[in-house]
Amino acid sequence: MHSADIDRTAVAALRAERVDWQFKGLPSSTFGATVGEVADRRLDLFADGFVGPLVVLDAEALEHNLTTMAGWCARHGVALAPHGKTTMAPQLFARQLDHGSWAITAANASQLRVYRAFGVSRVLLANQLVDPAALRWLADELAADPAFEFTCWVDSVAGVRAMTEALGSASRPVDVLVELGATGGRTGARDADTAVAVAQAVAESPALRLVGVGGYEGALAHDASEQAKSTVDAYLDAVRDLVLRLHGEGRFDGVDQVIVTIGGSAYFDQVAAALTRPWPEDLPVLPVVRSGAYVTHDDGFYRGISPLGRTEGEQPFRSALRAWAQVTSKPQADLALLTIGKRDASFDEGLPEPQVVRSAGVERPLRGATVTALNDQHAFLAIGDDTVEVGDWIGLGLSHPCTVFDKWRLIPVVDGTTVVDLVRTYF
């Protein structure tokens, strides 16, 4: 099993992009400089002209998370194809690949085109791809680069037919995984018989090749209760049963490596346990998890549900995300308004968490304060027993990184308050 790669020259070229007013929060003194020049200046967040609101990434926490996940996957015998939609940041893809990631996962054709612009050599697309224009582009991409490995899902006979028609006489077949879903879940065939019929349709298609089974358990449960874990385990058993059934019917004959992939960021421990149970000797399974949020973790949803945070003896991930916003108004003794809102921070899996306050250059914990609501550009801070004043900076933890990154095109990476790098995103 070898890791995918990325075009290192293309990633390095990101340092040559010019900084200007298009990038939120950066000092006006950096306008006209390259990203690399700005990173090399080692600017201070609070002394060198950054303006709020601002979201930053903690360098030490990023490295900790990358190392921790890589080590965990190696110990548990699973490959990692992290979902790149979390960050859409090629610089972070490169670091994930440097830490041994087997592939990068995409969700749609536009994300795939970003990956290919940066030369990602192995991609899982965790959806059925039926758009004719996207499929024609994919066929051209596969024909132009024999080293490019691509796999997507199929979950219906209609989808197989649409793909076959759009691909026509493409020079390389598209590798696909039958996706098994579940009632109340998201995509995927709703039962094994339907999945088997999809596999039969693939076998009859000259444009497709069946190489495994895919799925997603995260839509079936949303907490760490015993009931949730039982629901996930039942689904994982159904996926295993489907793999074995398809194997028994000869659907994987001639396939050197049968990909079986499940797994978001909430239950990857259960996924790994299920996918690494013994398989028949003549069934060469590659178990793959697709967790993506681990790279930054968070101070909300994933902090509460991550397996490494709720399993004794495991090294938990650390939140690498923090937002900084100033107190712009204090109209009441118990209420402050901050210069951050829905355009800047996630709010779909919990509101920002006030953690620290910087006043006159001194940082201290902020106790008892709560963000109660977000408008487009304001956060309502219930102050509690502590105190803040107009002009103070509030450091906030964020929940659900997937809906943070898409609001920021260039994100400072910090060591303490010193900017040591900047990460470019593509949404």
Coordinates of C-alpha atoms in Angstrom, one line a residue, residues 1 9 142 171 181 190 197 215-216 383:
M1 CA 0.0 0.0 0.0
T9 CA 5.8 22.4 -7.2
L142 CA -7.8 9.5 -16.8
S171 CA -10.0 4.6 -22.9
G181 CA -26.8 2.9 2.7
R190 CA -31.1 0.7 0.9
A197 CA -28.4 -5.6 -8.6
G215 CA -20.5 3.5 2.9
Y216 CA -21.0 6.2 5.5
I383 CA -20.8 38.3 29.8

